[in-house]
Coordinates of C-alpha atoms and ligand atoms in Angstrom, one line a residue:
X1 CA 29.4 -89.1 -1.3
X2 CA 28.9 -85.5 -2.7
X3 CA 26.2 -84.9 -5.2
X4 CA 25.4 -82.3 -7.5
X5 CA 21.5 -81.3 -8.3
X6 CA 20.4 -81.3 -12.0
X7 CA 17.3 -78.5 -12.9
X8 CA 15.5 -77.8 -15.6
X9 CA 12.6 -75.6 -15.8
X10 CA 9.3 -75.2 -17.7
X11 CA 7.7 -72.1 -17.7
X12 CA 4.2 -70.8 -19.0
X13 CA 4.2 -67.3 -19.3
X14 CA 1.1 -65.5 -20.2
X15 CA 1.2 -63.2 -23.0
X16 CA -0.4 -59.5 -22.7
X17 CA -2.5 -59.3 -25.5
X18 CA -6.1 -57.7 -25.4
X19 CA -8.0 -60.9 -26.8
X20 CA -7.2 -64.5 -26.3
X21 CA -5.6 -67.0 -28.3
X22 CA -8.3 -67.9 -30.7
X23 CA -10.9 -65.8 -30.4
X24 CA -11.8 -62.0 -29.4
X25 CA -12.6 -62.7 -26.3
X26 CA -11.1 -60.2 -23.8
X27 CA -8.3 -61.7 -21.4
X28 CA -7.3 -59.7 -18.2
X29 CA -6.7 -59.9 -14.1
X30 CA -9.6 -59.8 -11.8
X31 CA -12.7 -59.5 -13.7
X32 CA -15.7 -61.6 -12.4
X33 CA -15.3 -65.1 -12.3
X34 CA -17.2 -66.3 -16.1
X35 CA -17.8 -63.0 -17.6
X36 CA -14.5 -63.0 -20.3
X37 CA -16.0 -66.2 -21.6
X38 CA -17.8 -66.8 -25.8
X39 CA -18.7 -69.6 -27.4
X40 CA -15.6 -70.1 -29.0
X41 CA -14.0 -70.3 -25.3
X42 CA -16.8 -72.3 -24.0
X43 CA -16.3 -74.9 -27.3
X44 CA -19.7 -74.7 -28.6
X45 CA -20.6 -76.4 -31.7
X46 CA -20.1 -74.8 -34.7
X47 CA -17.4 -72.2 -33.5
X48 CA -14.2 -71.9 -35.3
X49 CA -10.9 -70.7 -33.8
X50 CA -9.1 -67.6 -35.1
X51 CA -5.7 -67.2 -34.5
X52 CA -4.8 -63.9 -32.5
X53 CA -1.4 -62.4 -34.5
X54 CA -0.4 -60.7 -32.1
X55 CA 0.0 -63.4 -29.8
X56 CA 2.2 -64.9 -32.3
X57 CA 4.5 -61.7 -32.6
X58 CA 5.2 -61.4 -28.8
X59 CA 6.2 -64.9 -29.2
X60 CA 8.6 -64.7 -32.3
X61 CA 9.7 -62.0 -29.9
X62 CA 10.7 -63.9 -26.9
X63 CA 12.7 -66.2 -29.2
X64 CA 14.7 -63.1 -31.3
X65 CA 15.7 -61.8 -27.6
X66 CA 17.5 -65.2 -26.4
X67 CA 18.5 -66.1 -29.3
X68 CA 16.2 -68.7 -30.4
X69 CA 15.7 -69.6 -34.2
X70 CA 12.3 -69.0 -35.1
X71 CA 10.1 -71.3 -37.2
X72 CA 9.2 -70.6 -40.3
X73 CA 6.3 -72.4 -40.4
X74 CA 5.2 -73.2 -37.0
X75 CA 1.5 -75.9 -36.8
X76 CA -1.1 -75.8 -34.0
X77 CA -1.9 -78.8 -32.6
X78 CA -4.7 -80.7 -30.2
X79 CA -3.4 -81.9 -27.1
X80 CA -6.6 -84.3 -26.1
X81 CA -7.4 -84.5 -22.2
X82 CA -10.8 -84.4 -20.4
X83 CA -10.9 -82.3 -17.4
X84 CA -13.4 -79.7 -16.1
X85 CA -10.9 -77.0 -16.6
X86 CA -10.7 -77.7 -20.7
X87 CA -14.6 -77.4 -21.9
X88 CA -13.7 -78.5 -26.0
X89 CA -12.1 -81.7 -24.3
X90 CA -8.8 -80.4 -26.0
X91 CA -5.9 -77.9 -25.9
X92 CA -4.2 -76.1 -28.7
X93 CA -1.3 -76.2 -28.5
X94 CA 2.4 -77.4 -30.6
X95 CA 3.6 -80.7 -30.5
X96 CA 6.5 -80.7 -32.9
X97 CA 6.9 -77.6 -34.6
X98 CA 7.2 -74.9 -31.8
X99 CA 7.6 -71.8 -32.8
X100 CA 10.9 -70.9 -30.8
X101 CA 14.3 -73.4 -30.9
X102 CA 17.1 -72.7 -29.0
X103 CA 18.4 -69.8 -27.6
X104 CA 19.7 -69.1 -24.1
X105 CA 19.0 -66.9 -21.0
X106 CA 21.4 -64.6 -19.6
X107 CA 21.5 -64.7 -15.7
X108 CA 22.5 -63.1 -13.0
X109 CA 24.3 -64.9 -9.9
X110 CA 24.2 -63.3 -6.6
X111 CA 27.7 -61.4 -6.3
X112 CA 30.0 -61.4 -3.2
X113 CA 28.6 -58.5 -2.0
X114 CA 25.4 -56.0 -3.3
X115 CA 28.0 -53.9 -4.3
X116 CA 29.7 -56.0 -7.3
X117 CA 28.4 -57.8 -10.1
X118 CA 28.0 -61.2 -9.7
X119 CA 29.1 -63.7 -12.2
X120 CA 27.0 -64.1 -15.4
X121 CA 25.8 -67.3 -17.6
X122 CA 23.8 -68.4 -19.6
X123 CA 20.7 -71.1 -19.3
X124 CA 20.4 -72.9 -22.9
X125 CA 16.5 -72.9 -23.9
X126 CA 15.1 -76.2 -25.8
X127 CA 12.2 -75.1 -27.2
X128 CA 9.4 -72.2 -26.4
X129 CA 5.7 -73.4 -27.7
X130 CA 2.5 -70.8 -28.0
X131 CA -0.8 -72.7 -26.7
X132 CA -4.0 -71.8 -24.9
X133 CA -4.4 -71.7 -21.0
X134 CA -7.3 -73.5 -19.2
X135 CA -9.7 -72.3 -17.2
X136 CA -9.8 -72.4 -13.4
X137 CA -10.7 -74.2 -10.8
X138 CA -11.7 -74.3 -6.7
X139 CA -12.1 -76.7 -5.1
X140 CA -14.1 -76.0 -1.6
X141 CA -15.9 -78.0 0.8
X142 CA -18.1 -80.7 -1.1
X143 CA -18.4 -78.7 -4.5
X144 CA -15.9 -77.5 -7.1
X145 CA -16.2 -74.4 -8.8
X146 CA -14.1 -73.6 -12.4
X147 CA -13.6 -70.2 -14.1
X148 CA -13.3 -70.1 -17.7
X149 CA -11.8 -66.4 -17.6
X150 CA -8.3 -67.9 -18.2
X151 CA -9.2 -70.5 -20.6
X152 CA -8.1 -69.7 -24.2
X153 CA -5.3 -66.9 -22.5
X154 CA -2.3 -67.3 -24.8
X155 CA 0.2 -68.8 -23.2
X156 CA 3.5 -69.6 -24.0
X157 CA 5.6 -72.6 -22.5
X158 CA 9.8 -72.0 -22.4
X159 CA 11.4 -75.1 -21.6
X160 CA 14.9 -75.1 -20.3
X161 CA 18.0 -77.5 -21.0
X162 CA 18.5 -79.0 -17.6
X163 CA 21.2 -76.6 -17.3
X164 CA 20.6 -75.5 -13.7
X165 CA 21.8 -77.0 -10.4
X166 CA 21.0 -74.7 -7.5
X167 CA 17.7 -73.1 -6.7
X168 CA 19.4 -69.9 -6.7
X169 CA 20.3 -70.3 -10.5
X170 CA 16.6 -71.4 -11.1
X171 CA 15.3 -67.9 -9.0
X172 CA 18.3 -66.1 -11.3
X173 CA 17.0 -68.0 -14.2
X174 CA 13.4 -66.8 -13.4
X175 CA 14.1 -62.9 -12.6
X176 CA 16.1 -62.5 -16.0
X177 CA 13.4 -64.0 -17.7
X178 CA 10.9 -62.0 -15.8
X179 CA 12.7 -58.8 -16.5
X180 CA 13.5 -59.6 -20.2
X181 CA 9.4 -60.2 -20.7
X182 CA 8.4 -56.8 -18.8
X183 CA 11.2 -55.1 -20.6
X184 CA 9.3 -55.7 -23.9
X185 CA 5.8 -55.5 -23.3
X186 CA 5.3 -59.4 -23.9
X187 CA 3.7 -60.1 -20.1
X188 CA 4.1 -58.9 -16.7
X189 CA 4.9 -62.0 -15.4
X190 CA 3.2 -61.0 -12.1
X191 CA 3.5 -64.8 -10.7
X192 CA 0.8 -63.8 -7.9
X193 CA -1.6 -63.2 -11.1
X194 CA -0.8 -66.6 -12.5
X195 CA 1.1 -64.5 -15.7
X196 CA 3.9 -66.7 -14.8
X197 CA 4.1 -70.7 -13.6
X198 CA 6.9 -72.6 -13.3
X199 CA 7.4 -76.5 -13.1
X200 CA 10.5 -77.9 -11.8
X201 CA 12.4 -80.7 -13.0
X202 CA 15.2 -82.0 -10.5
X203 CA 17.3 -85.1 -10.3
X204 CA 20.5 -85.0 -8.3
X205 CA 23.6 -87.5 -9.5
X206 CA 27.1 -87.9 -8.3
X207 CA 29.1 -84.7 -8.1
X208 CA 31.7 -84.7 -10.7
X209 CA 30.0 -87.5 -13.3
X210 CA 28.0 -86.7 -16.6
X211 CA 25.1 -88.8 -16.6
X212 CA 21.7 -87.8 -15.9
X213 CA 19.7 -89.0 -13.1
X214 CA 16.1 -90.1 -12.5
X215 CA 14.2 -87.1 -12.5
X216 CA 11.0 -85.6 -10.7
X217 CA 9.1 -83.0 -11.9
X218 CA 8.0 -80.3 -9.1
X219 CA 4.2 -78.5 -10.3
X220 CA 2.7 -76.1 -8.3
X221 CA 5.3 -73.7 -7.8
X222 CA 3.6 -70.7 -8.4
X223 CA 5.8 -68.0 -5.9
X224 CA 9.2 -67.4 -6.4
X225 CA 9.4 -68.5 -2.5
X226 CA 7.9 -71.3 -3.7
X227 CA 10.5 -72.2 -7.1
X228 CA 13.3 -71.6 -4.0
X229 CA 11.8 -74.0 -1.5
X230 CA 10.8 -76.6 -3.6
X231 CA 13.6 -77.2 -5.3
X232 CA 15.8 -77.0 -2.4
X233 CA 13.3 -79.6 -0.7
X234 CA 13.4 -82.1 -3.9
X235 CA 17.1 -82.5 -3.9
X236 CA 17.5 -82.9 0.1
X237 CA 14.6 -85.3 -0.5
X238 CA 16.2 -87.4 -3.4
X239 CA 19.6 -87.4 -1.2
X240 CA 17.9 -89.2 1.4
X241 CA 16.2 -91.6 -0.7
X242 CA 19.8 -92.7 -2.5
X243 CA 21.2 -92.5 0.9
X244 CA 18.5 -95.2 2.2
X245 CA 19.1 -97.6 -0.9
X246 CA 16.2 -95.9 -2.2
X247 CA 15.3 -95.4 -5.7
X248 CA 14.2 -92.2 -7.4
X249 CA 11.1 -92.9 -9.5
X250 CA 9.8 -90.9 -12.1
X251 CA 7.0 -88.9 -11.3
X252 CA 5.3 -85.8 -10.4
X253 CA 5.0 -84.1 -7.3
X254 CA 3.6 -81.1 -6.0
X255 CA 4.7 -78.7 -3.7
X256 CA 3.1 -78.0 -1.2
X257 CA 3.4 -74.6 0.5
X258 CA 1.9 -75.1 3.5
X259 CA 3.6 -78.2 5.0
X260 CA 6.7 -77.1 2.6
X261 CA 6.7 -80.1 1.4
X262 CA 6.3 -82.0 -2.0
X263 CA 3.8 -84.9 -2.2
X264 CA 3.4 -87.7 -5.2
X265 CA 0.8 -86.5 -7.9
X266 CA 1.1 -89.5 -10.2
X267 CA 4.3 -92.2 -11.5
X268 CA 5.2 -92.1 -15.0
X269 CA 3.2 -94.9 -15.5
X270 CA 0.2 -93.0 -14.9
X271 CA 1.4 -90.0 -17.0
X272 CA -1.3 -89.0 -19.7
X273 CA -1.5 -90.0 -23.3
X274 CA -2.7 -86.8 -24.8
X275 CA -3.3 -88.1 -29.1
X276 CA -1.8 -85.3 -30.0
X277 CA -2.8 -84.9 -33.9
X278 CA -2.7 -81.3 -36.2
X279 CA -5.6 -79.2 -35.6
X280 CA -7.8 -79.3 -38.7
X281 CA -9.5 -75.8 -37.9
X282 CA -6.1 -74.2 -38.3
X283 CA -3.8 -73.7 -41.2
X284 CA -0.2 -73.4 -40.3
X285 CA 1.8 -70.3 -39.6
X286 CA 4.4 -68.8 -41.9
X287 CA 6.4 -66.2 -40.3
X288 CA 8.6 -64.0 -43.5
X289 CA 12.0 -62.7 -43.0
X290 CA 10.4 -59.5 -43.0
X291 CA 8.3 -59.9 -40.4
X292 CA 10.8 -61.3 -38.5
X293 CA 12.9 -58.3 -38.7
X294 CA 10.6 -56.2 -38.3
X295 CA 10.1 -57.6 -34.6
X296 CA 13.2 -57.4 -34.1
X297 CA 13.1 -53.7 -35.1
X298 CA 11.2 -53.3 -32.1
X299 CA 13.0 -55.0 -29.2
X300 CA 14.6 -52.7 -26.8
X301 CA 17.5 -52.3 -25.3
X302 CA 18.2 -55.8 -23.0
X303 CA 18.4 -55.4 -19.4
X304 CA 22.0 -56.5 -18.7
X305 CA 23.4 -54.6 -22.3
X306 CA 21.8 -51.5 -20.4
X307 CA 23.5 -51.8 -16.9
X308 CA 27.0 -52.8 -18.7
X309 CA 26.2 -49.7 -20.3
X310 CA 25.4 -47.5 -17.6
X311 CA 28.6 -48.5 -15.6
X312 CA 30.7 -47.7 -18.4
X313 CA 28.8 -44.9 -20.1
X314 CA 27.9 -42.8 -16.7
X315 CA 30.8 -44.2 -14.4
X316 CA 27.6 -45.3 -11.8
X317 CA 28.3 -47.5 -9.1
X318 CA 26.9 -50.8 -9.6
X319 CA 24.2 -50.8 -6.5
X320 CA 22.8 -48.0 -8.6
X321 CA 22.7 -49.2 -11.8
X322 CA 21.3 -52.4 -10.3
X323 CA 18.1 -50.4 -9.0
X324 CA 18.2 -48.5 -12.5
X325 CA 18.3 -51.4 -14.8
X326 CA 16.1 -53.7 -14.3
X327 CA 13.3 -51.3 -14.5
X328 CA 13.0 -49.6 -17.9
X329 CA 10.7 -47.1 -17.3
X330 CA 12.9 -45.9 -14.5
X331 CA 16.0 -46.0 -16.6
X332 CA 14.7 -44.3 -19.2
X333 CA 13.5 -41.9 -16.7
X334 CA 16.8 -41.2 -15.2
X335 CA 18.7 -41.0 -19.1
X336 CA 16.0 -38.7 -20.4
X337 CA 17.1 -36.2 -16.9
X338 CA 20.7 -36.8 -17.9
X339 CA 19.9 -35.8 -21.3
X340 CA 18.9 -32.2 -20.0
X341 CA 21.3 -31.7 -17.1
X342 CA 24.3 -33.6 -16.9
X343 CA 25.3 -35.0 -13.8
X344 CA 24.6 -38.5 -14.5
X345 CA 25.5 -39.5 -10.7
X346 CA 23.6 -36.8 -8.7
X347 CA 20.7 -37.2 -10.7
X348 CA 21.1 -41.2 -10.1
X349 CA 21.4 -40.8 -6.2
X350 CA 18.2 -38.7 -6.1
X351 CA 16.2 -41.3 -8.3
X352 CA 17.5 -44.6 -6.8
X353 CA 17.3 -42.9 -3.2
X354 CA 14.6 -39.7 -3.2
X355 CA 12.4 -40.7 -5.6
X356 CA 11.8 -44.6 -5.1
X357 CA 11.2 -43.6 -1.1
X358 CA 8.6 -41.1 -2.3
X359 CA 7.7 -43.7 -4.9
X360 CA 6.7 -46.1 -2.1
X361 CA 5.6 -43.8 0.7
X362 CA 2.6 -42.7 -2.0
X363 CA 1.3 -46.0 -3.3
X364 CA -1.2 -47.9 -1.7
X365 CA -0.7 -51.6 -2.9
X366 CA 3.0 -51.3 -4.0
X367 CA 4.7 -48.2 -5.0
X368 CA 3.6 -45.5 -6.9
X369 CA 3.7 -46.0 -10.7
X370 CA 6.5 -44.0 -12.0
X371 CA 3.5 -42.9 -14.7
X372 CA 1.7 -41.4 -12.0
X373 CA 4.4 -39.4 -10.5
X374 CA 4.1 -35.5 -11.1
X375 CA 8.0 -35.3 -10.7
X376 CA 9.1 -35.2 -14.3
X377 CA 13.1 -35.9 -15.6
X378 CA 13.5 -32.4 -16.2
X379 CA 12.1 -31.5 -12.4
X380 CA 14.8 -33.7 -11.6
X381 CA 17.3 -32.4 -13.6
X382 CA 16.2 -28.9 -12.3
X383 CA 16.8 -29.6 -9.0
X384 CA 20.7 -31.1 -9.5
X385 CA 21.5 -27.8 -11.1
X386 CA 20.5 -25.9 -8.2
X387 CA 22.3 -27.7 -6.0
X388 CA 25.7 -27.5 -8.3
X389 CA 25.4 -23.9 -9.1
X390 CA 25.6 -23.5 -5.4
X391 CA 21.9 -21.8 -5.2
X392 CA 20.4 -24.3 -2.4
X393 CA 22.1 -26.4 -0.4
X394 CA 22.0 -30.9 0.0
X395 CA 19.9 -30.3 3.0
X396 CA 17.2 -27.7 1.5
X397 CA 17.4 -30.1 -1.6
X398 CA 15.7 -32.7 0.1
X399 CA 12.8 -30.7 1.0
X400 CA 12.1 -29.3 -2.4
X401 CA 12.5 -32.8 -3.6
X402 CA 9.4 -33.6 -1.2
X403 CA 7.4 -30.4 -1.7
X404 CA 8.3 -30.9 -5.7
X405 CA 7.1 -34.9 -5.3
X406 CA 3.8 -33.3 -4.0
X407 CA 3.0 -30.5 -6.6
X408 CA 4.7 -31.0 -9.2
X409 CA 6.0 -27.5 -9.7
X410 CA 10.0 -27.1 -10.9
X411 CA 12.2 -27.0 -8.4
X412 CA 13.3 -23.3 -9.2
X413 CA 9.6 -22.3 -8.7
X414 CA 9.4 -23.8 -5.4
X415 CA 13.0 -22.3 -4.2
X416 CA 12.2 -18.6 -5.4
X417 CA 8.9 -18.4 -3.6
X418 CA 10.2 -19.9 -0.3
X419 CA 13.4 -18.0 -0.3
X420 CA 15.1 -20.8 0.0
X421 CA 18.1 -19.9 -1.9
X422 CA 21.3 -20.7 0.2
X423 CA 23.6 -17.3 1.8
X424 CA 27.0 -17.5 0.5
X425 CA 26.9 -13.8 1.4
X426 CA 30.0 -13.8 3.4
X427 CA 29.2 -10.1 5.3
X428 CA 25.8 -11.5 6.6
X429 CA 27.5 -14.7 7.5
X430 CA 30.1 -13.1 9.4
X431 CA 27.6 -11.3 11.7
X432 CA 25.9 -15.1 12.7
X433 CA 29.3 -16.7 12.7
X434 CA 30.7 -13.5 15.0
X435 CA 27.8 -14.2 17.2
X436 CA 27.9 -18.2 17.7
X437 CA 31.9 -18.5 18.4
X438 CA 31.2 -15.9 21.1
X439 CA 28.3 -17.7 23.0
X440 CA 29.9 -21.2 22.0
X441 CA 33.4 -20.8 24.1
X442 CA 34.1 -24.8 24.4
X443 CA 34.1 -26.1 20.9
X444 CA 36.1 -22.7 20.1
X445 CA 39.1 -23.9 22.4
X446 CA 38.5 -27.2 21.4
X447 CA 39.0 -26.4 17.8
X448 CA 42.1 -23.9 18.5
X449 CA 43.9 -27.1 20.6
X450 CA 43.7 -28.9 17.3
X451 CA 40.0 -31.2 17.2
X452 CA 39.1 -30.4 13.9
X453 CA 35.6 -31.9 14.4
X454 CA 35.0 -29.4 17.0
X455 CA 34.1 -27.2 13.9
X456 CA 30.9 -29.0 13.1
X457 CA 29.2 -27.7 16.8
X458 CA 29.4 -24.8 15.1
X459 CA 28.6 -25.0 11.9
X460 CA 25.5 -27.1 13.6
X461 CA 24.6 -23.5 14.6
X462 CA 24.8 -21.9 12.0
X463 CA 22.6 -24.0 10.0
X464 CA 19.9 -23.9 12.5
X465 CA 19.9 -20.4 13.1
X466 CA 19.9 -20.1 9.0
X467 CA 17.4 -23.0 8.6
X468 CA 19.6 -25.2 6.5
X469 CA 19.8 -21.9 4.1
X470 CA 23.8 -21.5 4.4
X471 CA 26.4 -22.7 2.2
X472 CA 28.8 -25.4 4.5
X473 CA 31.6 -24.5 2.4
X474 CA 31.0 -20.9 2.8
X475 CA 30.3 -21.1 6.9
X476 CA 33.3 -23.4 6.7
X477 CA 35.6 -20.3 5.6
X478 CA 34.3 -18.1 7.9
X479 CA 34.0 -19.6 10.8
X480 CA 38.3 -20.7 10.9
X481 CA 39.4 -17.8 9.4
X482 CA 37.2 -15.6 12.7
X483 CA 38.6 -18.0 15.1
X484 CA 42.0 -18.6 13.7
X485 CA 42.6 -15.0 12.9
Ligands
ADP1 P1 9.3 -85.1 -20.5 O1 9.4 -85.9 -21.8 O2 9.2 -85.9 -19.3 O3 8.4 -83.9 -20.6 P2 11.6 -83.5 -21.3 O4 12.8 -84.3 -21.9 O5 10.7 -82.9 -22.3 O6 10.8 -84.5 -20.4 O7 12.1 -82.4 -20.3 C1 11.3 -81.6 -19.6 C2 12.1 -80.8 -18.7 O8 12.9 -81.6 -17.8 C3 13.2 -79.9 -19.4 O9 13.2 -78.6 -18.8 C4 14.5 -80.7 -19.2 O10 15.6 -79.8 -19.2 C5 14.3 -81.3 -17.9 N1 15.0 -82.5 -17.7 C6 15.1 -83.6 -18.5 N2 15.8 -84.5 -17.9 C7 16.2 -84.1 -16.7 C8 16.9 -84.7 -15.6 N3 17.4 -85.9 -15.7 N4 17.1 -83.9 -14.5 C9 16.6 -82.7 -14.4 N5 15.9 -82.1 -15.4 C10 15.7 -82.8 -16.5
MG2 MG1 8.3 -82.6 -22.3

């Protein structure tokens, strides 16, 4: 029997606001364990939650780029649960009336090769609901430590249709989302950071029927290696089990990275009864057309509309435009260069290639931020229109590129002090060209009995003896019409 997996995902991504949720509480990466914390966080008596706005806005946001419909009156609600990692006893959150419905997700499927666009769908969303995170916890030998940094983060959960049925589509499904998020300035979604976390919902069925199976949700995946593994492990896992008369039973399970492996967290049975009732410290949120649109206003360009753009607009090839696109500070970068020079293709080859090498030769953890690099679009665009007016060769090109990566001075500057400006001066050529055919008797008989290649021995010279400073095209010329002539 062949069976077909059945996914759908829940993800928290963590919004990038300056305060948290519900109070003004600062939220960010790395800062001391317990020192972004306030009473409001901590759930002291007599504090009241305030709702951050701008939380709300990023998250009006996510749903106007897929699609969603967005609420117009969307109510906070208390999810109740005791654990050390909640210290009111309860999360904020929203039960009924999220604040995104709908929508769908544009992915990306690997393509037959890197060089051609894969084929595109789309993931349907359910439902995306804003809620506070909770804080964090260790636990080590004999003791157990918690954090409350996190706790009160604003967080929003995306829930999918189980619309999936390969790990790969859920790692598609997660690096659209991803880029669509950074793309806007809602979160970075750096998953090592925890500002994304995915659960995985899996159940495998028949290949070919309709019904849903039984199905097992996955927590804990919190790498993208991770989303892959697990997944892939679940279904092999719930094969076996139907193969051995088994049943599936509802439950969780967590993956676990080190024995790659998922192991039962609890049965369905044992799932939590949260009493979810309205918060009464919170009124309910009206969003107006206005504001609505004027968020909308705001969102950029998508991702995908880009590189569909891009392959049309500036002929690229699609490798190219898929190192380009999914970045939008570097696509930016490479339109504003186009905008002052235009070779749209050079000026792409020496980004996606040149710079990104630089790029991640400089940094220390990671590449270089593009902010941080002193080689500015019009440096760029500089540097193409040397090389097409024929004033420096490919080869010197490459050099200036590095010596321009380094100080930041325009590429003319940098070609005009050196002297690096290639000869195309045909008289001086002649003299070196005169010289190297003499002393370089075997490629010259070799190019005469018809080798064409035999040339490039030459012109191998020529550039050596120039230091790269001579035009091919113009040694080219010279070199057959002394040896043909
Ligand atoms: P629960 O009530 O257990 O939270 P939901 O119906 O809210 O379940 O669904 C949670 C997630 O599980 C959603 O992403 C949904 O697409 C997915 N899901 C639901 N049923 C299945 C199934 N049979 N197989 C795989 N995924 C499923
Ligand atoms: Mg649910």
């Amino acid at each position: 029997m062949k069976y077909e997996a059945v996914i759908g995902l829940e993800v928290h991504v963590q919004l990038k606001t300056k305060s948290k949720m519900f109070t003004r509480a600062p939220y960010y990466y790395g800062a001391p364990p317990n020192t972004l914390t306030d009473p409001v966080v901590l759930g002291l008596p007599g504090t009241l939650p305030v709702m951050n706005k701008e939380a709300v806005h990023k998250s009006a946001k996510v749903g106007l780029i897929f699609g969603s419909q967005i609420a117009e009156v969307c109510k906070w609600d208390r999810k109740n649960y005791f654990y050390p990692d909640s210290p009111k006893g309860y999360q904020i959150s929203q039960f009924d009336q999220p604040i995104c419905i709908g929508g769908a997700v544009e992915i990306e499927l690997p393509g037959p090769s890197r060089n051609v666009m894969g084929e595109h769908r789309s993931v349907r969303l359910t439902r995306a609901h804003l809620e506070e995170d909770v804080g964090k916890l260790t636990h080590g030998l004999g003791e157990s430590l918690v954090d409350f940094n996190r706790a009160g983060a604003p967080l929003l959960e995306i829930v999918t249709e189980p619309d999936m049925h390969t790990s790969e589509e859920a790692f598609a499904f997660l690096t659209s989302l991803r880029m669509h998020m950074v793309y806007a300035g809602i979160s970075d979604c750096d998953m090592e950071k925890g500002q994304m976390r995915c659960d995985a919902n899996v159940s495998i069925r028949p290949a070919g029927t309709m019904e849903l199976g039984t199905k097992v949700e996955i927590k804990n995946l919190n790498t993208i290696s991770g989303v892959r593994n697990g997944i892939d492990y679940e279904i092999k896992r719930q094969i076996r089990c139907i193969e051995e008369g088994e049943a599936i039973v509802q439950e969780t399970r967590r993956w676990d990275a080190e024995k790659s492996r998922t192991t039962s967290m609890r049965s369905k049975e044992m799932s939590h009864d949260y009493r979810y009732f309205p918060d009464p410290d919170l009124m309910p949120v009206k969003l107006s057309k206005e504001t609505v649109e004027g968020l909308r206003s705001e969102l950029p360009e998508f991702p995908y509309d880009k590189q569909r753009r891009f392959l049309e607009q500036y002929s690229l090839p699609f490798t190219i435009t898929s190192v380009l696109c999914p970045d939008r500070e570097l696509s930016d970068y490479f339109e504003a260069a186009v905008a002052i020079y235009n070779n749209a293709k050079s000026i792409a080859n020496l980004i996606a290639n040149d710079l990104l090498r630089e790029l991640a030769e400089a940094g220390s953890h990671g590449s270089l931020p593009l902010s941080e690099c002193k080689v500015k679009p019009e440096h760029i665009a500089g540097l193409v229109k040397l090389i097409d007016e024929g004033i420096i060769s490919k080869q010197i090109a490459q050099d200036v590129f590095i010596q321009m990566f380094k100080t930041g001075h325009a590429a003319d500057v940098i070609v005009r002090e050196q002297g690096l400006e290639q000869t195309s001066d045909t008289s001086e050529l002649e003299a070196l060209c005169r010289d190297i055919i003499t002393n370089n008797p075997k490629p010259v008989e070799e190019f005469k009995g018809g080798n064409e290649k035999a040339i490039n021995a030459l012109k191998g010279q020529v550039m050596k003896r120039t230091q790269g400073k001579a035009n091919p095209k113009v040694v080219d010329d010279v070199l057959k019409s002394l040896i043909l002539n």
